């Protein structure tokens, strides 16, 4: 075997070598006659952050963009922000008003999305120490209280009050389709006082007691730990699992705590770059995190049926870190991110079909908007820039949104570490195949293209008239950043330059649509540049 390159990286002390050989041209074998499952669009969820921006015109427009582009076809995660709800009554007790939540929830529900509600920030009226807080500079220094309550029964009542409110306002059947989660990354001192996980277990138990005392049907989850720390210190997750199964519940005194799903965060890298396990952002690193989390869950027989929800993911963490601090953050501007997304979906599908790990939705975290945007294409974890230029990542979601309702048999032969493919059909009307060539170690895409042969066994009689369309994301297509770069990366683009960039920022076809008559099967050679995505669509004509 002649080796073209060797990519070596480490996970947990085990060396993983990716050997690229001069192998036969990969064949994408597609059998559209064979349905293998329903497309539940598990990737089509997002964290809208900051939640407060939903009160702005930009926030409303951005929410609509996420829905129309296919990012949030399922769910949106927001905070209920108890700090804005609590007030002191005349008799000295604490009450709650949820108008701010209602405004924002109504917008999301009007888009046809479900809600994942994060119960986050301690009301200052019940905080043990209101000085335990963090400031949010993008909201005029607004304080977020991150310490425990004076009395956990007060926190429990706050959680119950919110639950009563939403059930009364939105109805039991609708709220039963939402998810509630307790806090955010309590293992980090910036989100929870001293990252004290013993105190977090008290917080979770009283959250669960408050919610379930009002409405048992809404799914609740935790512990929402940070991905990087959990990978390095897995016992943080394991101890939470032990607590909810065999330890004494701090709210009820009974054994164990209710939980309906396990909320986790996993990223492809840290600090807007790779990690100590992989120099570059890595789908494999993210998948390994999830495999380990699922394995830890399965150590506890009582939890094996409990699903995992990935409440945050991204090409890398540190959403507000841009290229000025970390040059590798540039990949969040380029087709690299779209190829990462497509490869992630492919690897998820393989894992789910092979092992049925009970992993449900994945939520991309778009937290790059949290800090002021000063120019376009800063490299932050966003899908759109200051002047409304769509990034290639958003086009990756647009291509995924075009997939049909049924998965079909589709695979790469021989199996490849850098080429992925999966396919769908819409009844007998359209067959779609999405494929990507992703090299995480080539952030500039400076690797030769791969030629693949797509072989389609279609469901139609020979001679059926059809239209073939080929959508592409690469260095020259569906890539506003490439246009922006060719223009010299202007800090203040002219009106003409803005128009020029926006003209190229949506999904584009590689070539004009072809009209053809199908034979008994179809074969198509496709040349895939490095870090490129293609969507092929065969649509039967009347």
Coordinates of C-alpha atoms in Angstrom, one line a residue:
X1 CA 0.0 0.0 0.0
X2 CA 1.3 3.4 -1.0
X3 CA 0.6 6.1 1.6
X4 CA -0.3 9.6 0.5
X5 CA -0.5 11.1 4.0
X6 CA -0.7 10.1 7.6
X7 CA -2.9 12.1 10.1
X8 CA -2.2 11.2 13.7
X9 CA -4.0 12.4 16.7
X10 CA -4.8 11.3 20.2
X11 CA -7.9 10.5 22.2
X12 CA -7.4 9.6 25.9
X13 CA -3.9 8.4 25.2
X14 CA -4.8 6.2 22.3
X15 CA -3.3 7.1 19.0
X16 CA -5.7 7.1 16.0
X17 CA -4.0 7.0 12.6
X18 CA -5.9 8.0 9.5
X19 CA -4.1 6.5 6.5
X20 CA -4.9 7.8 3.1
X21 CA -4.0 5.3 0.3
X22 CA -4.1 5.3 -3.4
X23 CA -7.4 3.4 -3.4
X24 CA -10.0 2.9 -6.1
X25 CA -12.4 5.8 -6.8
X26 CA -15.1 5.7 -4.1
X27 CA -18.5 4.6 -5.2
X28 CA -21.6 6.2 -3.7
X29 CA -24.1 3.3 -3.9
X30 CA -27.6 4.5 -3.6
X31 CA -30.8 2.3 -3.6
X32 CA -33.8 4.7 -3.6
X33 CA -36.1 1.7 -3.8
X34 CA -35.2 0.8 -0.2
X35 CA -36.6 3.0 2.6
X36 CA -34.6 2.6 5.8
X37 CA -36.3 5.1 8.1
X38 CA -38.0 8.4 8.7
X39 CA -35.9 11.6 8.5
X40 CA -36.5 13.3 11.8
X41 CA -34.1 16.2 11.1
X42 CA -32.3 15.7 14.4
X43 CA -29.8 18.4 13.5
X44 CA -32.4 21.1 12.9
X45 CA -32.3 22.8 16.3
X46 CA -30.4 25.9 17.6
X47 CA -29.6 27.9 20.7
X48 CA -30.9 31.4 20.1
X49 CA -28.4 33.6 22.1
X50 CA -28.7 36.0 23.7
X51 CA -32.4 35.3 24.4
X52 CA -33.0 39.0 25.0
X53 CA -32.3 39.8 21.4
X54 CA -35.7 38.3 20.5
X55 CA -37.1 41.6 21.7
X56 CA -35.3 43.5 18.9
X57 CA -36.1 43.8 15.2
X58 CA -32.8 42.0 14.4
X59 CA -33.8 39.2 16.7
X60 CA -37.1 38.7 15.1
X61 CA -35.6 38.8 11.6
X62 CA -32.8 36.4 12.6
X63 CA -35.3 33.9 14.1
X64 CA -37.2 33.9 10.8
X65 CA -34.0 33.4 8.9
X66 CA -33.0 30.4 11.0
X67 CA -36.4 28.8 10.4
X68 CA -36.5 29.5 6.7
X69 CA -32.9 28.2 6.2
X70 CA -33.7 24.9 8.0
X71 CA -31.6 25.5 11.1
X72 CA -34.6 25.4 13.5
X73 CA -37.1 23.1 11.8
X74 CA -37.6 21.3 15.2
X75 CA -36.7 23.3 18.3
X76 CA -35.2 26.5 19.7
X77 CA -33.4 26.7 23.0
X78 CA -33.8 29.9 25.1
X79 CA -33.5 30.9 28.8
X80 CA -36.5 31.7 30.9
X81 CA -34.4 34.3 32.8
X82 CA -35.8 34.1 36.3
X83 CA -33.9 37.2 37.2
X84 CA -36.2 39.3 35.0
X85 CA -39.4 37.6 36.4
X86 CA -39.0 38.0 40.2
X87 CA -40.3 40.9 42.2
X88 CA -40.9 41.7 45.8
X89 CA -44.6 41.8 46.8
X90 CA -46.0 44.3 49.3
X91 CA -46.1 41.6 52.0
X92 CA -42.4 40.9 51.4
X93 CA -42.8 37.6 49.6
X94 CA -41.5 37.0 46.1
X95 CA -43.7 36.8 43.1
X96 CA -43.0 36.2 39.4
X97 CA -44.1 37.8 36.1
X98 CA -43.3 36.0 32.9
X99 CA -44.2 38.6 30.3
X100 CA -40.7 38.7 28.9
X101 CA -40.8 34.9 28.4
X102 CA -44.2 35.0 26.8
X103 CA -43.2 37.6 24.2
X104 CA -40.2 35.5 23.1
X105 CA -41.9 32.2 23.3
X106 CA -44.8 33.5 21.2
X107 CA -42.4 34.4 18.4
X108 CA -40.7 31.0 18.4
X109 CA -44.0 29.1 18.5
X110 CA -45.4 31.3 15.6
X111 CA -42.5 29.9 13.5
X112 CA -43.7 26.4 14.1
X113 CA -40.9 25.4 16.5
X114 CA -40.9 23.7 19.8
X115 CA -39.1 25.1 22.9
X116 CA -36.2 23.9 25.0
X117 CA -36.3 26.1 28.1
X118 CA -33.2 26.5 30.2
X119 CA -33.9 27.5 33.8
X120 CA -31.0 29.8 34.3
X121 CA -30.0 32.6 36.7
X122 CA -31.0 32.8 40.3
X123 CA -33.5 35.6 41.1
X124 CA -31.6 38.1 43.2
X125 CA -34.5 38.3 45.7
X126 CA -33.8 34.7 46.7
X127 CA -30.1 34.5 46.1
X128 CA -27.9 33.6 49.1
X129 CA -25.3 36.1 48.0
X130 CA -26.4 38.6 45.2
X131 CA -22.8 39.6 44.8
X132 CA -22.2 36.2 43.2
X133 CA -23.0 37.3 39.7
X134 CA -21.6 37.9 36.2
X135 CA -22.1 41.0 34.0
X136 CA -23.2 40.9 30.4
X137 CA -21.5 43.8 28.7
X138 CA -23.6 43.6 25.6
X139 CA -26.7 44.3 27.7
X140 CA -25.4 47.4 29.5
X141 CA -23.8 45.3 32.2
X142 CA -26.9 43.4 33.2
X143 CA -26.2 41.1 36.1
X144 CA -26.8 37.4 36.0
X145 CA -26.9 35.7 39.4
X146 CA -25.0 32.5 39.4
X147 CA -25.0 31.4 43.1
X148 CA -27.3 29.1 45.1
X149 CA -30.5 30.4 46.8
X150 CA -31.0 31.3 50.4
X151 CA -33.4 28.4 50.7
X152 CA -33.7 25.7 47.9
X153 CA -37.4 25.6 48.6
X154 CA -37.6 29.1 47.2
X155 CA -35.8 28.0 44.0
X156 CA -38.2 25.0 43.8
X157 CA -41.2 27.4 44.0
X158 CA -39.7 29.6 41.3
X159 CA -39.5 26.5 39.0
X160 CA -43.0 25.5 39.9
X161 CA -44.4 29.0 39.3
X162 CA -42.9 29.1 35.8
X163 CA -44.3 25.7 35.0
X164 CA -47.8 26.6 36.2
X165 CA -47.7 29.7 34.1
X166 CA -46.7 28.1 30.8
X167 CA -49.2 25.2 31.2
X168 CA -52.0 27.7 31.9
X169 CA -51.0 29.9 28.9
X170 CA -49.9 27.4 26.3
X171 CA -51.8 24.3 27.3
X172 CA -50.7 20.9 28.6
X173 CA -50.5 19.2 25.3
X174 CA -48.2 21.8 23.8
X175 CA -45.9 22.1 26.8
X176 CA -45.6 18.3 27.0
X177 CA -43.7 18.6 23.6
X178 CA -41.1 21.0 25.1
X179 CA -38.1 20.2 27.1
X180 CA -37.0 21.9 30.4
X181 CA -33.4 21.8 31.5
X182 CA -31.6 22.9 34.7
X183 CA -29.0 25.6 34.4
X184 CA -26.0 25.8 32.0
X185 CA -22.5 24.3 32.4
X186 CA -22.5 24.3 36.2
X187 CA -19.0 22.8 36.2
X188 CA -17.7 26.2 35.1
X189 CA -17.3 28.9 37.7
X190 CA -18.4 31.5 35.2
X191 CA -21.9 30.0 35.1
X192 CA -22.3 28.5 38.6
X193 CA -20.6 29.5 41.9
X194 CA -17.2 27.9 42.1
X195 CA -18.4 25.2 39.6
X196 CA -19.6 23.4 42.7
X197 CA -21.3 20.2 41.4
X198 CA -22.4 19.1 44.9
X199 CA -24.5 22.3 45.1
X200 CA -25.7 21.7 41.6
X201 CA -27.2 18.4 42.5
X202 CA -29.3 20.2 45.1
X203 CA -30.3 22.7 42.5
X204 CA -31.3 20.0 40.1
X205 CA -33.3 18.0 42.6
X206 CA -35.4 21.1 43.6
X207 CA -35.8 22.1 40.0
X208 CA -37.2 18.6 39.2
X209 CA -39.4 18.7 42.3
X210 CA -40.8 22.1 41.4
X211 CA -41.5 21.3 37.7
X212 CA -42.9 17.8 38.3
X213 CA -45.1 18.9 41.2
X214 CA -47.0 20.9 38.6
X215 CA -46.8 18.9 35.4
X216 CA -45.3 15.5 35.1
X217 CA -45.5 15.2 31.3
X218 CA -42.9 17.8 30.4
X219 CA -39.4 16.2 29.8
X220 CA -36.7 17.5 32.2
X221 CA -33.0 17.1 31.9
X222 CA -29.5 17.8 33.2
X223 CA -26.6 18.1 34.0
X224 CA -25.7 20.3 31.0
X225 CA -21.9 20.1 31.8
X226 CA -19.3 21.6 29.5
X227 CA -18.0 19.3 26.8
X228 CA -14.2 19.9 27.2
X229 CA -14.2 19.5 31.0
X230 CA -16.4 16.4 30.9
X231 CA -14.1 14.7 28.4
X232 CA -11.2 15.5 30.7
X233 CA -13.0 14.7 33.9
X234 CA -15.7 12.1 33.1
X235 CA -16.5 11.5 36.7
X236 CA -18.3 14.8 36.9
X237 CA -20.9 13.3 34.6
X238 CA -20.8 9.8 36.2
X239 CA -21.4 11.3 39.7
X240 CA -24.5 13.0 38.5
X241 CA -25.8 9.7 37.1
X242 CA -25.0 8.0 40.4
X243 CA -26.8 10.8 42.2
X244 CA -30.0 10.5 40.2
X245 CA -30.1 6.8 40.5
X246 CA -29.0 5.8 44.0
X247 CA -28.4 8.9 46.1
X248 CA -30.7 10.7 48.4
X249 CA -32.8 13.3 46.7
X250 CA -32.2 16.7 48.3
X251 CA -35.8 17.8 47.7
X252 CA -37.8 14.7 48.6
X253 CA -35.5 12.6 50.8
X254 CA -36.2 9.6 48.6
X255 CA -33.7 7.7 46.6
X256 CA -33.0 9.0 43.1
X257 CA -34.2 11.9 41.1
X258 CA -36.5 12.1 38.1
X259 CA -35.0 12.7 34.7
X260 CA -36.3 12.3 31.2
X261 CA -33.2 13.0 29.1
X262 CA -29.5 13.7 29.7
X263 CA -28.5 17.2 28.6
X264 CA -24.9 17.4 27.3
X265 CA -22.6 19.7 25.3
X266 CA -20.1 18.5 22.8
X267 CA -17.9 20.6 20.5
X268 CA -15.4 19.7 17.7
X269 CA -12.7 21.7 19.4
X270 CA -12.0 24.3 22.1
X271 CA -11.2 28.0 22.1
X272 CA -12.3 28.5 18.4
X273 CA -9.7 26.0 17.4
X274 CA -8.9 22.3 17.8
X275 CA -8.1 20.6 21.1
X276 CA -5.3 18.8 22.8
X277 CA -6.6 15.6 21.3
X278 CA -6.8 17.0 17.7
X279 CA -5.0 20.0 16.3
X280 CA -8.0 21.0 14.2
X281 CA -11.7 20.9 14.9
X282 CA -12.8 17.3 14.5
X283 CA -16.0 15.5 13.9
X284 CA -14.4 12.3 15.3
X285 CA -13.5 14.1 18.5
X286 CA -17.1 15.2 18.9
X287 CA -18.4 11.7 18.2
X288 CA -16.0 10.2 20.7
X289 CA -17.3 12.5 23.4
X290 CA -20.8 11.4 22.7
X291 CA -19.9 7.7 22.6
X292 CA -18.2 8.0 26.0
X293 CA -21.2 9.8 27.4
X294 CA -23.6 7.1 26.1
X295 CA -21.3 4.4 27.5
X296 CA -21.3 6.1 31.0
X297 CA -25.1 6.3 30.9
X298 CA -25.3 2.6 30.1
X299 CA -23.2 1.8 33.2
X300 CA -26.5 2.4 35.1
X301 CA -29.2 0.0 34.1
X302 CA -32.0 2.3 35.2
X303 CA -30.8 4.9 32.7
X304 CA -30.2 2.9 29.6
X305 CA -33.5 3.9 28.1
X306 CA -33.0 7.6 28.9
X307 CA -32.1 9.6 25.7
X308 CA -29.2 12.0 25.3
X309 CA -29.9 15.5 23.9
X310 CA -26.9 17.5 22.7
X311 CA -28.0 20.9 23.8
X312 CA -24.9 22.6 22.4
X313 CA -22.6 21.8 19.6
X314 CA -20.4 23.7 17.2
X315 CA -17.3 23.4 15.1
X316 CA -15.4 24.7 18.1
X317 CA -16.3 26.3 21.5
X318 CA -15.6 29.9 22.4
X319 CA -18.3 31.3 20.2
X320 CA -17.3 34.9 20.7
X321 CA -13.6 34.3 19.8
X322 CA -12.7 35.5 16.4
X323 CA -9.8 35.5 14.0
X324 CA -8.1 38.4 15.7
X325 CA -7.4 36.1 18.7
X326 CA -7.4 32.7 17.1
X327 CA -6.6 32.5 13.3
X328 CA -8.1 29.1 13.0
X329 CA -11.5 30.6 13.8
X330 CA -11.6 31.4 10.1
X331 CA -13.0 28.0 9.4
X332 CA -16.3 29.3 10.8
X333 CA -16.5 31.6 7.7
X334 CA -15.6 29.0 5.1
X335 CA -17.1 25.9 3.5
X336 CA -15.1 23.9 6.1
X337 CA -18.0 24.5 8.5
X338 CA -20.6 23.2 6.0
X339 CA -18.5 20.1 5.3
X340 CA -18.1 19.6 9.0
X341 CA -21.9 19.8 9.5
X342 CA -22.5 17.3 6.7
X343 CA -19.9 14.9 7.9
X344 CA -21.3 15.1 11.4
X345 CA -24.8 14.2 10.2
X346 CA -23.4 11.3 8.2
X347 CA -21.4 9.9 11.2
X348 CA -24.4 10.4 13.4
X349 CA -26.6 8.4 11.0
X350 CA -24.0 5.6 10.8
X351 CA -23.8 5.4 14.6
X352 CA -27.5 5.6 15.2
X353 CA -28.3 2.9 12.7
X354 CA -25.5 0.6 13.8
X355 CA -25.8 0.9 17.6
X356 CA -29.0 2.7 18.4
X357 CA -27.3 4.8 21.1
X358 CA -30.5 6.7 22.0
X359 CA -29.2 10.1 21.1
X360 CA -31.8 12.6 20.0
X361 CA -31.6 16.2 18.9
X362 CA -28.5 18.2 18.3
X363 CA -28.6 22.0 19.0
X364 CA -26.1 24.2 17.3
X365 CA -25.1 27.1 19.7
X366 CA -25.0 30.4 17.9
X367 CA -23.5 32.4 20.8
X368 CA -21.2 34.5 18.6
X369 CA -23.8 37.3 18.6
X370 CA -23.2 37.8 22.4
X371 CA -20.4 40.2 21.8
X372 CA -20.6 43.3 19.7
X373 CA -20.0 42.6 16.0
X374 CA -17.6 45.3 14.6
X375 CA -17.0 44.0 11.1
X376 CA -18.1 41.2 8.8
X377 CA -16.7 37.6 8.9
X378 CA -14.9 37.9 12.3
X379 CA -14.8 34.1 12.6
X380 CA -17.3 34.0 15.5
X381 CA -19.8 31.1 15.9
X382 CA -22.6 32.7 13.9
X383 CA -24.4 31.9 10.6
X384 CA -24.7 35.5 9.4
X385 CA -22.4 38.6 9.6
X386 CA -22.8 42.2 10.7
X387 CA -24.2 43.3 7.3
X388 CA -26.3 40.2 6.8
X389 CA -24.0 38.1 4.7
X390 CA -24.9 34.5 5.0
X391 CA -22.0 32.1 5.8
X392 CA -21.5 28.8 4.0
X393 CA -22.6 27.0 7.2
X394 CA -26.1 28.4 6.8
X395 CA -26.1 27.0 3.2
X396 CA -25.2 23.6 4.7
X397 CA -28.4 23.8 6.6
X398 CA -30.2 24.9 3.5
X399 CA -29.1 21.8 1.6
X400 CA -30.0 19.5 4.6
X401 CA -33.5 21.2 4.6
X402 CA -34.0 20.0 1.0
X403 CA -33.7 16.4 2.0
X404 CA -36.9 14.2 1.8
X405 CA -39.0 12.5 4.4
X406 CA -37.5 9.0 4.0
X407 CA -34.0 7.8 4.4
X408 CA -32.8 5.5 1.7
X409 CA -30.0 3.0 1.5
X410 CA -26.8 4.9 0.7
X411 CA -23.1 4.2 1.4
X412 CA -19.6 4.9 0.4
X413 CA -17.7 1.8 -1.1
X414 CA -15.1 1.2 0.1
X415 CA -15.6 3.1 3.4
X416 CA -13.8 6.4 3.5
X417 CA -12.6 8.6 6.3
X418 CA -12.9 11.8 4.2
X419 CA -15.9 11.2 1.9
X420 CA -19.5 10.8 3.3
X421 CA -22.9 10.4 1.7
X422 CA -26.5 9.9 2.6
X423 CA -29.8 10.0 0.7
X424 CA -33.5 10.5 1.0
X425 CA -36.6 10.3 -1.2
X426 CA -39.9 12.2 -1.3
X427 CA -42.3 9.5 -2.0
X428 CA -41.9 8.7 -5.7
X429 CA -41.2 12.3 -6.7
X430 CA -37.6 13.1 -5.8
X431 CA -34.4 11.3 -4.8
X432 CA -31.7 13.4 -3.1
X433 CA -28.1 12.5 -2.3
X434 CA -25.9 14.7 -0.1
X435 CA -22.2 14.1 -0.1
X436 CA -19.1 15.8 1.3
X437 CA -15.3 15.7 1.1
X438 CA -14.1 16.8 4.5
X439 CA -10.4 17.1 5.5
X440 CA -10.3 18.6 9.0
X441 CA -6.5 18.9 8.8
X442 CA -6.8 21.1 5.7
X443 CA -8.6 24.2 6.9
X444 CA -7.6 26.1 3.8
X445 CA -8.9 23.4 1.6
X446 CA -5.5 22.9 0.0
X447 CA -5.9 19.2 -0.8
X448 CA -6.7 17.7 -4.3
X449 CA -10.3 17.1 -5.1
X450 CA -11.7 13.6 -4.8
X451 CA -13.6 12.0 -7.7
X452 CA -16.5 9.8 -6.7
X453 CA -19.0 7.8 -8.8
X454 CA -22.6 8.0 -7.7
X455 CA -24.6 4.9 -8.7
X456 CA -28.3 5.2 -8.3
X457 CA -30.9 2.5 -8.3
X458 CA -34.0 4.6 -8.7
X459 CA -37.7 3.7 -8.1
X460 CA -38.9 4.7 -11.6
X461 CA -39.4 2.7 -14.9
X462 CA -36.7 3.0 -17.5
X463 CA -37.4 5.9 -19.8
X464 CA -38.9 8.1 -17.0
X465 CA -38.3 11.8 -17.8
X466 CA -36.4 13.5 -14.9
X467 CA -34.5 16.7 -14.0
X468 CA -31.1 16.5 -12.3
X469 CA -29.9 19.4 -10.2
X470 CA -26.5 19.7 -8.6
X471 CA -26.1 22.1 -5.7
X472 CA -22.6 22.9 -4.4
X473 CA -20.8 24.6 -1.5
X474 CA -17.1 25.0 -2.1
X475 CA -14.5 27.7 -2.7
X476 CA -16.4 29.2 -5.7
X477 CA -20.0 28.4 -5.0
X478 CA -22.5 29.3 -2.2
X479 CA -19.6 31.2 -0.5
X480 CA -20.1 34.8 0.4
X481 CA -16.8 34.7 2.3
X482 CA -14.9 34.0 -0.9
X483 CA -16.4 37.0 -2.6
X484 CA -15.7 39.2 0.4
X485 CA -12.1 38.0 0.4
X486 CA -11.7 38.6 -3.3
X487 CA -12.9 42.2 -2.7
X488 CA -10.0 42.7 -0.2
X489 CA -12.1 42.1 3.0
X490 CA -13.4 45.6 3.1
X491 CA -14.1 47.0 6.6
X492 CA -16.7 49.3 5.2
X493 CA -18.0 47.7 2.0
X494 CA -19.7 50.0 -0.5
X495 CA -23.3 49.5 -1.5
X496 CA -22.1 47.9 -4.7
X497 CA -19.8 45.5 -2.8
X498 CA -22.6 44.6 -0.4
X499 CA -24.9 43.8 -3.3
X500 CA -22.1 41.8 -5.0
X501 CA -21.5 39.7 -1.8
X502 CA -25.2 39.1 -1.1
X503 CA -25.8 38.0 -4.7
X504 CA -23.6 35.0 -4.1
X505 CA -24.4 34.2 -0.5
X506 CA -27.3 31.7 -1.0
X507 CA -27.1 28.1 -2.3
X508 CA -25.9 27.9 -5.9
X509 CA -25.9 25.2 -8.5
X510 CA -22.7 23.8 -9.9
X511 CA -24.2 23.7 -13.4
X512 CA -27.5 24.3 -15.1
X513 CA -30.2 21.7 -14.4
X514 CA -30.2 18.8 -16.8
X515 CA -33.3 17.2 -18.4
X516 CA -32.8 13.5 -19.1
X517 CA -34.5 10.2 -19.5
X518 CA -33.5 7.7 -17.0
X519 CA -32.2 4.2 -17.8
X520 CA -32.8 1.3 -15.5
X521 CA -30.2 2.9 -13.2
X522 CA -28.1 6.1 -13.2
X523 CA -24.4 6.8 -12.7
X524 CA -22.8 10.1 -12.3
X525 CA -19.1 11.0 -11.7
X526 CA -18.7 13.9 -9.2
X527 CA -15.5 15.8 -8.5
X528 CA -15.5 17.0 -4.9
X529 CA -13.0 19.7 -3.9
X530 CA -11.5 19.5 -0.5
X531 CA -14.0 20.7 2.2
X532 CA -16.9 20.8 -0.3
X533 CA -20.5 19.7 -0.2
X534 CA -22.8 18.6 -3.1
X535 CA -26.5 17.9 -3.2
X536 CA -27.7 15.8 -6.1
X537 CA -31.5 15.8 -6.8
X538 CA -33.2 13.6 -9.4
X539 CA -36.9 14.7 -9.7
X540 CA -39.4 12.8 -11.8
X541 CA -41.2 15.0 -14.4
X542 CA -44.8 14.4 -15.3

